[in-house]
mmCIF file of C-alpha atoms in Angstrom:
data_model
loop_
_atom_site.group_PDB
_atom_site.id
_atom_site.type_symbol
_atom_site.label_atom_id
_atom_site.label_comp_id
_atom_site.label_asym_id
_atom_site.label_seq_id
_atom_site.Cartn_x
_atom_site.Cartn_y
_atom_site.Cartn_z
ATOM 1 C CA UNK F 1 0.000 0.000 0.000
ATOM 2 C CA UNK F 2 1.303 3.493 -0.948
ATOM 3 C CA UNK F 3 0.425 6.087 1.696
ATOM 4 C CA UNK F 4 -1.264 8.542 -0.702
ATOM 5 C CA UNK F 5 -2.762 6.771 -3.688
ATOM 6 C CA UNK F 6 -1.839 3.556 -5.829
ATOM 7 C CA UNK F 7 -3.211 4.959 -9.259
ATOM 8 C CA UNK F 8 -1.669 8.069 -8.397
ATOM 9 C CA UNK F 9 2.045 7.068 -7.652
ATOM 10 C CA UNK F 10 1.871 4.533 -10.576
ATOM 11 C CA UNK F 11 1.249 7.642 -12.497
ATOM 12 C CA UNK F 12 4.225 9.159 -11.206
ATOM 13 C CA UNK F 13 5.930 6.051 -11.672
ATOM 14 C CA UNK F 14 5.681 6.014 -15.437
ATOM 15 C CA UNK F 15 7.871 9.184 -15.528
ATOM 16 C CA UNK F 16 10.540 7.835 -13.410
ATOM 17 C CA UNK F 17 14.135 7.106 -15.555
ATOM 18 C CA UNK F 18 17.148 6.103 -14.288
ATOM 19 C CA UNK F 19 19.840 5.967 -17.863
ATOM 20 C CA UNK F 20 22.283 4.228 -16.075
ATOM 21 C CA UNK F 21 21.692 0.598 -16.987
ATOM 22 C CA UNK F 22 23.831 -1.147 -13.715
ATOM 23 C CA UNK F 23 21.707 0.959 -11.902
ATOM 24 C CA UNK F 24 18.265 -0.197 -13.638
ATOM 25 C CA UNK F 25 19.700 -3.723 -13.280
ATOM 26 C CA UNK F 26 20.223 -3.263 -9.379
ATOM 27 C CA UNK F 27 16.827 -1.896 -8.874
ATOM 28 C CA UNK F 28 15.109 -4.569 -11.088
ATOM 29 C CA UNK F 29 17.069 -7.133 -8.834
ATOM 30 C CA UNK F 30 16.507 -5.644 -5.590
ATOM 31 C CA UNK F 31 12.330 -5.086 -6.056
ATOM 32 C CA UNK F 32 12.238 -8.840 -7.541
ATOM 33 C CA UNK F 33 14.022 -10.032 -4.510
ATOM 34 C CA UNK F 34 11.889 -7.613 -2.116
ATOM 35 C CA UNK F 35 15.430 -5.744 -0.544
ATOM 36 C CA UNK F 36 13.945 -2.230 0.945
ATOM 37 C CA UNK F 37 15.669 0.204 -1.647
ATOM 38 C CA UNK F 38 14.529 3.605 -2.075
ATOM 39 C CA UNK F 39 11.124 3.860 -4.025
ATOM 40 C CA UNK F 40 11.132 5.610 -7.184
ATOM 41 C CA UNK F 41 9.727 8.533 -6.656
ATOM 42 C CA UNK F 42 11.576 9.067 -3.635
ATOM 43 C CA UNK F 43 14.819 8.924 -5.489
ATOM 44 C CA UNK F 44 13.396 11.583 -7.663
ATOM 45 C CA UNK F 45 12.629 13.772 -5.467
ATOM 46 C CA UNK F 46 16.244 13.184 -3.132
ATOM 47 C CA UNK F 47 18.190 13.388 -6.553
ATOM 48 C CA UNK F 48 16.756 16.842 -7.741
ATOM 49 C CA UNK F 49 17.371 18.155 -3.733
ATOM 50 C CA UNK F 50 20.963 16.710 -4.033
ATOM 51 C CA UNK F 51 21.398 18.563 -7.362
ATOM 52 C CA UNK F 52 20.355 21.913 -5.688
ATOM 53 C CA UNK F 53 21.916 21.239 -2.810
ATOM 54 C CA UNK F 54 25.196 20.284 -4.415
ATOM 55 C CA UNK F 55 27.193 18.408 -1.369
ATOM 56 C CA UNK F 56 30.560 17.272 -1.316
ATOM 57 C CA UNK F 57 30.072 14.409 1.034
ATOM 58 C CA UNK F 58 26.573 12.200 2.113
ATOM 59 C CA UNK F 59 26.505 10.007 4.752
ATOM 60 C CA UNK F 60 24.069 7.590 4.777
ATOM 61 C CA UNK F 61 22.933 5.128 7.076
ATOM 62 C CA UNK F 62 21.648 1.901 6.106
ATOM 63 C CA UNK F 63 23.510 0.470 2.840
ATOM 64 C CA UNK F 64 21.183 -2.362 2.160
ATOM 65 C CA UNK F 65 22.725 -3.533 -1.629
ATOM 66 C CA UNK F 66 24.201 0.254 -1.915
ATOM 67 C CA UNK F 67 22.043 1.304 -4.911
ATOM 68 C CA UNK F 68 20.756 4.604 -3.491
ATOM 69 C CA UNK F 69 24.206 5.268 -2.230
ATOM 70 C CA UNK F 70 25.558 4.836 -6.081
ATOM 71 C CA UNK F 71 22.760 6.648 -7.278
ATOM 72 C CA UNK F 72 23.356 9.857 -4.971
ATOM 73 C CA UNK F 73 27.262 9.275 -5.940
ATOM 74 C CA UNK F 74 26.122 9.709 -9.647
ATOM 75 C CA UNK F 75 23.467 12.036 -9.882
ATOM 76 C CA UNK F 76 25.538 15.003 -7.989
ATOM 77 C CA UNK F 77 29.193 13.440 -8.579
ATOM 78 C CA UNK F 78 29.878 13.351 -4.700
ATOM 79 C CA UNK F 79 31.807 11.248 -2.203
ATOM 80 C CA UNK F 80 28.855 8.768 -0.198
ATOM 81 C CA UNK F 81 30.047 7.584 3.373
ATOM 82 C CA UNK F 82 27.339 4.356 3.631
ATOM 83 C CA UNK F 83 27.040 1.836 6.675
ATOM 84 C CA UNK F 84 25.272 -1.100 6.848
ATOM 85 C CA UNK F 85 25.424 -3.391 9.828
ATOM 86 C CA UNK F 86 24.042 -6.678 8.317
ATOM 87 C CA UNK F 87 27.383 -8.220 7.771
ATOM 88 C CA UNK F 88 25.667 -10.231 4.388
ATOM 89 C CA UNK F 89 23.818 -6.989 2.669
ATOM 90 C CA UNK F 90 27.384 -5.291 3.567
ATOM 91 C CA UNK F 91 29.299 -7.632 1.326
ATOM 92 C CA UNK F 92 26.471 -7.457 -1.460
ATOM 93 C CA UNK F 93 26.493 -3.991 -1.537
ATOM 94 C CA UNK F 94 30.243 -3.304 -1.323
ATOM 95 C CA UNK F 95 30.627 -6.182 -4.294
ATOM 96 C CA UNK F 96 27.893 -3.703 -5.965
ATOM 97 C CA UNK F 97 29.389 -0.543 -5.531
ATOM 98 C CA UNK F 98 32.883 -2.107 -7.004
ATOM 99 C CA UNK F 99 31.065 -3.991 -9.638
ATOM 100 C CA UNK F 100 29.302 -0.784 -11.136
ATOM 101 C CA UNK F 101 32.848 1.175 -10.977
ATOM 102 C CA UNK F 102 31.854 3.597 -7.954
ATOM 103 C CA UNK F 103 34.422 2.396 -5.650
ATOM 104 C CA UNK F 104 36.375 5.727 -5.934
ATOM 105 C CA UNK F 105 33.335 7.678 -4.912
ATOM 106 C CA UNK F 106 31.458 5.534 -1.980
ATOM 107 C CA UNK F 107 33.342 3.762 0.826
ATOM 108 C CA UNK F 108 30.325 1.337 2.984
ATOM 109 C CA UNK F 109 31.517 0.779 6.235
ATOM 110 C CA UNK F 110 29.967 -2.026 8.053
ATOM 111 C CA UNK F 111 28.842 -2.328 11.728
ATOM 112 C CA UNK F 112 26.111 -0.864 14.128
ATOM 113 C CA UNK F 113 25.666 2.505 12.830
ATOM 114 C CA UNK F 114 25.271 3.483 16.166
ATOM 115 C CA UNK F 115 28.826 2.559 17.092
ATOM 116 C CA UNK F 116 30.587 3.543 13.760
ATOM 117 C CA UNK F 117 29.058 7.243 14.020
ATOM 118 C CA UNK F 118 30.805 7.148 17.185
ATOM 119 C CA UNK F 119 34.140 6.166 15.627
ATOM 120 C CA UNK F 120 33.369 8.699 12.739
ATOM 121 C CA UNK F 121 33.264 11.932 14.957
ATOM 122 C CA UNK F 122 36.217 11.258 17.030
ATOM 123 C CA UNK F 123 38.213 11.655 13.783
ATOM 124 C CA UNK F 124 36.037 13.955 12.439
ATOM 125 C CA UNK F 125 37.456 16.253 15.451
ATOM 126 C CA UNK F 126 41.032 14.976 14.643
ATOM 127 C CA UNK F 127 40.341 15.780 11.261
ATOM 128 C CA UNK F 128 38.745 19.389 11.784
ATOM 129 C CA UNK F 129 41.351 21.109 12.902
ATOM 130 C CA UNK F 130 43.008 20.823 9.473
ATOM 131 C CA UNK F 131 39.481 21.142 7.625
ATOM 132 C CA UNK F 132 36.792 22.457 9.444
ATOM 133 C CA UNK F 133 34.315 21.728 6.783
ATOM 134 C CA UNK F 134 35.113 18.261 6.236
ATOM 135 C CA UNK F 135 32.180 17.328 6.922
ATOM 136 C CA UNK F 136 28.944 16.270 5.639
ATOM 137 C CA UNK F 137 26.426 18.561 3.222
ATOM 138 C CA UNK F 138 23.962 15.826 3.641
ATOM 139 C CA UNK F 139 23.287 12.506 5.673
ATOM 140 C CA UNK F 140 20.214 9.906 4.571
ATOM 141 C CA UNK F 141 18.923 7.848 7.432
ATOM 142 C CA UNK F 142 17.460 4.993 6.393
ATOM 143 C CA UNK F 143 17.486 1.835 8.555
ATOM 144 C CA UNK F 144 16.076 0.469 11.827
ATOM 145 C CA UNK F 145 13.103 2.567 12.201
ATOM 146 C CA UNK F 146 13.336 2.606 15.937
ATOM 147 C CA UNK F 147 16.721 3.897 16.066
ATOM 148 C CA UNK F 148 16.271 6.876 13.970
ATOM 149 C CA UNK F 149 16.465 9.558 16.912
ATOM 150 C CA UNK F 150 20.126 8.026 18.255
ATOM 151 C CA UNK F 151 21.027 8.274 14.017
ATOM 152 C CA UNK F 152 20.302 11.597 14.274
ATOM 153 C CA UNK F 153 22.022 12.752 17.490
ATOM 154 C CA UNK F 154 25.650 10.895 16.616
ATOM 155 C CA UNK F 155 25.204 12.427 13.195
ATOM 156 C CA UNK F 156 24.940 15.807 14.148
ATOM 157 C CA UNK F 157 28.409 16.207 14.993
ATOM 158 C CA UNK F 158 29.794 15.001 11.485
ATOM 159 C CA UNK F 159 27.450 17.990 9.631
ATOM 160 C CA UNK F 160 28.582 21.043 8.407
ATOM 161 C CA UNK F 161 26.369 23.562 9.159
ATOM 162 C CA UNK F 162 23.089 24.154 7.120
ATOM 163 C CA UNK F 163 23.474 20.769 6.294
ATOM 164 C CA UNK F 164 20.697 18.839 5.285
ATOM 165 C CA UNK F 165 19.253 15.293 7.247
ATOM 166 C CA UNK F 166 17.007 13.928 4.938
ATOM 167 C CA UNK F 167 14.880 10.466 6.590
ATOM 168 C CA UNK F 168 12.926 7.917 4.723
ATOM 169 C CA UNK F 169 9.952 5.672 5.733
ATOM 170 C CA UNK F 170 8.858 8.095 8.658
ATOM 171 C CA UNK F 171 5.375 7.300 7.571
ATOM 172 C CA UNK F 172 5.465 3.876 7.781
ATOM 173 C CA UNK F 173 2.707 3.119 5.018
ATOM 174 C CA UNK F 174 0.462 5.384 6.813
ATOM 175 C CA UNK F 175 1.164 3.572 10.361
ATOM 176 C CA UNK F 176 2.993 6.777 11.708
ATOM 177 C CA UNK F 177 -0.339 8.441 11.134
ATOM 178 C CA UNK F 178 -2.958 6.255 12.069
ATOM 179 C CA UNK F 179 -2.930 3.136 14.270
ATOM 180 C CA UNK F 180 -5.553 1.523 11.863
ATOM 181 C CA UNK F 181 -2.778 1.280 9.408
ATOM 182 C CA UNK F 182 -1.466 -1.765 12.167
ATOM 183 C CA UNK F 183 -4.844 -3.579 12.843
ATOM 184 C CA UNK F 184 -2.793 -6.354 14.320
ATOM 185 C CA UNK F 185 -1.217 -4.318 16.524
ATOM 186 C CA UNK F 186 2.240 -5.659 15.705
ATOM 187 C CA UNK F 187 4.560 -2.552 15.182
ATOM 188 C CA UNK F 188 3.450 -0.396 18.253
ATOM 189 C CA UNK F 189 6.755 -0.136 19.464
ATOM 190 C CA UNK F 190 8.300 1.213 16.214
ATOM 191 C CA UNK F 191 5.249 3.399 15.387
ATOM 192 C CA UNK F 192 5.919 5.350 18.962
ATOM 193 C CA UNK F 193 9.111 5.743 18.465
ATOM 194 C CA UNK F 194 8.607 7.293 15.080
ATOM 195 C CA UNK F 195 6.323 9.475 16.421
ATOM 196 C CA UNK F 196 8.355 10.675 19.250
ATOM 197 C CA UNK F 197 11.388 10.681 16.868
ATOM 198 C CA UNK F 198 9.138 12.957 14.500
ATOM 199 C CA UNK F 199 7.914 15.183 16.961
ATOM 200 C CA UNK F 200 11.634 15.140 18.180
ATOM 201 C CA UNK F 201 12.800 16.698 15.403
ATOM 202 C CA UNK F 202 10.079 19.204 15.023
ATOM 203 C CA UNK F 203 10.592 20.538 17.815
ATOM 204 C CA UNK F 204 14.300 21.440 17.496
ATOM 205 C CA UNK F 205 15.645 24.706 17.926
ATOM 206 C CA UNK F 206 18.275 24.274 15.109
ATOM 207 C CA UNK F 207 16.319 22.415 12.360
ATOM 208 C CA UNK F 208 13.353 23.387 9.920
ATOM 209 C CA UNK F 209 11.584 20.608 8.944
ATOM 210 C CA UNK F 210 8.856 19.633 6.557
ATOM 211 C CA UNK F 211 7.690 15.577 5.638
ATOM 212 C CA UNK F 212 6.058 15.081 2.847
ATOM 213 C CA UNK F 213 4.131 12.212 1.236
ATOM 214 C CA UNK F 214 6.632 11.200 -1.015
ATOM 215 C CA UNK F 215 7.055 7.371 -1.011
ATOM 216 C CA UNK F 216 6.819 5.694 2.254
ATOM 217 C CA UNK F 217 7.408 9.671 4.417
ATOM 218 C CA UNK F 218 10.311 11.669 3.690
ATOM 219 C CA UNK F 219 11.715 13.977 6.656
ATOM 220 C CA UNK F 220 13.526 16.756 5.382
ATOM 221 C CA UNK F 221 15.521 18.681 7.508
ATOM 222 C CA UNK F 222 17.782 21.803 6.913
ATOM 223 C CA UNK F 223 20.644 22.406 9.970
ATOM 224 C CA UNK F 224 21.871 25.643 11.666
ATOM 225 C CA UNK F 225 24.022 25.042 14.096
ATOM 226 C CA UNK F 226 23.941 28.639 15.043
ATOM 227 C CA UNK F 227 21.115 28.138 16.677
ATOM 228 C CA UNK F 228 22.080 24.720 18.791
ATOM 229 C CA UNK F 229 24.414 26.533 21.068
#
């Protein structure tokens, strides 16, 4: 189930290209096999942002076979910082990424995100005193759904300001919204920590964000760090 309208995002759907054929080959691979990549009109909308946003460096978090990372690494010709902590979908998608010739643009790291962002700012603060905006334009959260607040909060230190933290799924088909999207009750832990995560970051002095119905939810938020002193 989409979480606006079936006939309407297969609409959308018919306009959606991607030219680069390892690219069309990975996604045709990863929807047969039913691996959670980024919907199509999802990666629309995040590669036209990326193209006016124009970052250096993405981190994102949550690899799965590495498509969208090669796809942001394309579509704005940037370096992509991915990590994956399945140790399986990590070896897919870093046989992926060198398969498809992006290994000079995307390093996956692999390992609890929650521990590697961890390892990832204490050099970032080695690193900043020689380059104090080394670091990310843009990070991508997409994995564990319950975990997305402690994503955000290591990540914070790696962004430059007025970066951007862009989060998919937050609607989680429609759950997020309305508990009649989970009749079975089976997700109530992840759908209130979504919702505190979403109200979380709402709420925060030092972000403006909007989430739109793109997909399954897209968070979009844009940093100042100004503001978060």
């Amino acid at each position: 189930m989409n979480i606006t309208n079936d006939i309407i995002t297969a609409f959308i759907n018919t306009f959606y290209k991607n030219e680069n054929k390892d690219l069309q080959e990975l996604r045709a691979f990863a929807e047969a096999q039913h691996v959670p990549i980024i919907l199509r009109d999802t990666e629309g909308l995040l590669l036209n942002l990326l193209r006016i946003k124009k970052p250096k460096k993405i981190l994102e978090i949550g690899a799965a076979v590495g498509y969208s990372a090669c796809c942001f690494a394309e579509g704005c010709d940037c370096r992509v910082v991915t990590i994956e902590s399945s140790p399986q979908a990590f070896e897919i998608a870093r046989n992926n990424i060198e398969n498809m010739g992006f290994s000079d643009r995307v390093t996956v790291l692999s390992g609890d995100a929650r521990e590697v962002l961890v390892k990832l700012a204490e050099e970032a603060e080695e690193a900043a005193k020689d380059d104090p905006e080394g670091g990310f334009d843009v990070v991508f959260i997409d994995a564990a759904k319950s975990h997305y607040k402690a994503f955000w909060d290591l990540a914070m230190p790696l962004c430059n300001d007025e970066a951007m933290i862009i989060c998919d799924n937050v609607l989680m088909k429609g759950m997020t919204a309305s508990d009649e999207y989970d009749p079975g009750k089976k997700y109530k832990t992840s759908i209130r920590k979504m919702r505190e995560f979403i109200q979380y970051i709402t709420d925060l002095p030092y972000a403006d964000t909007c989430i739109l119905p793109v997909g399954d939810g897209v968070s979009i938020s844009v940093i100042d760090k100004g503001k978060n002193s």
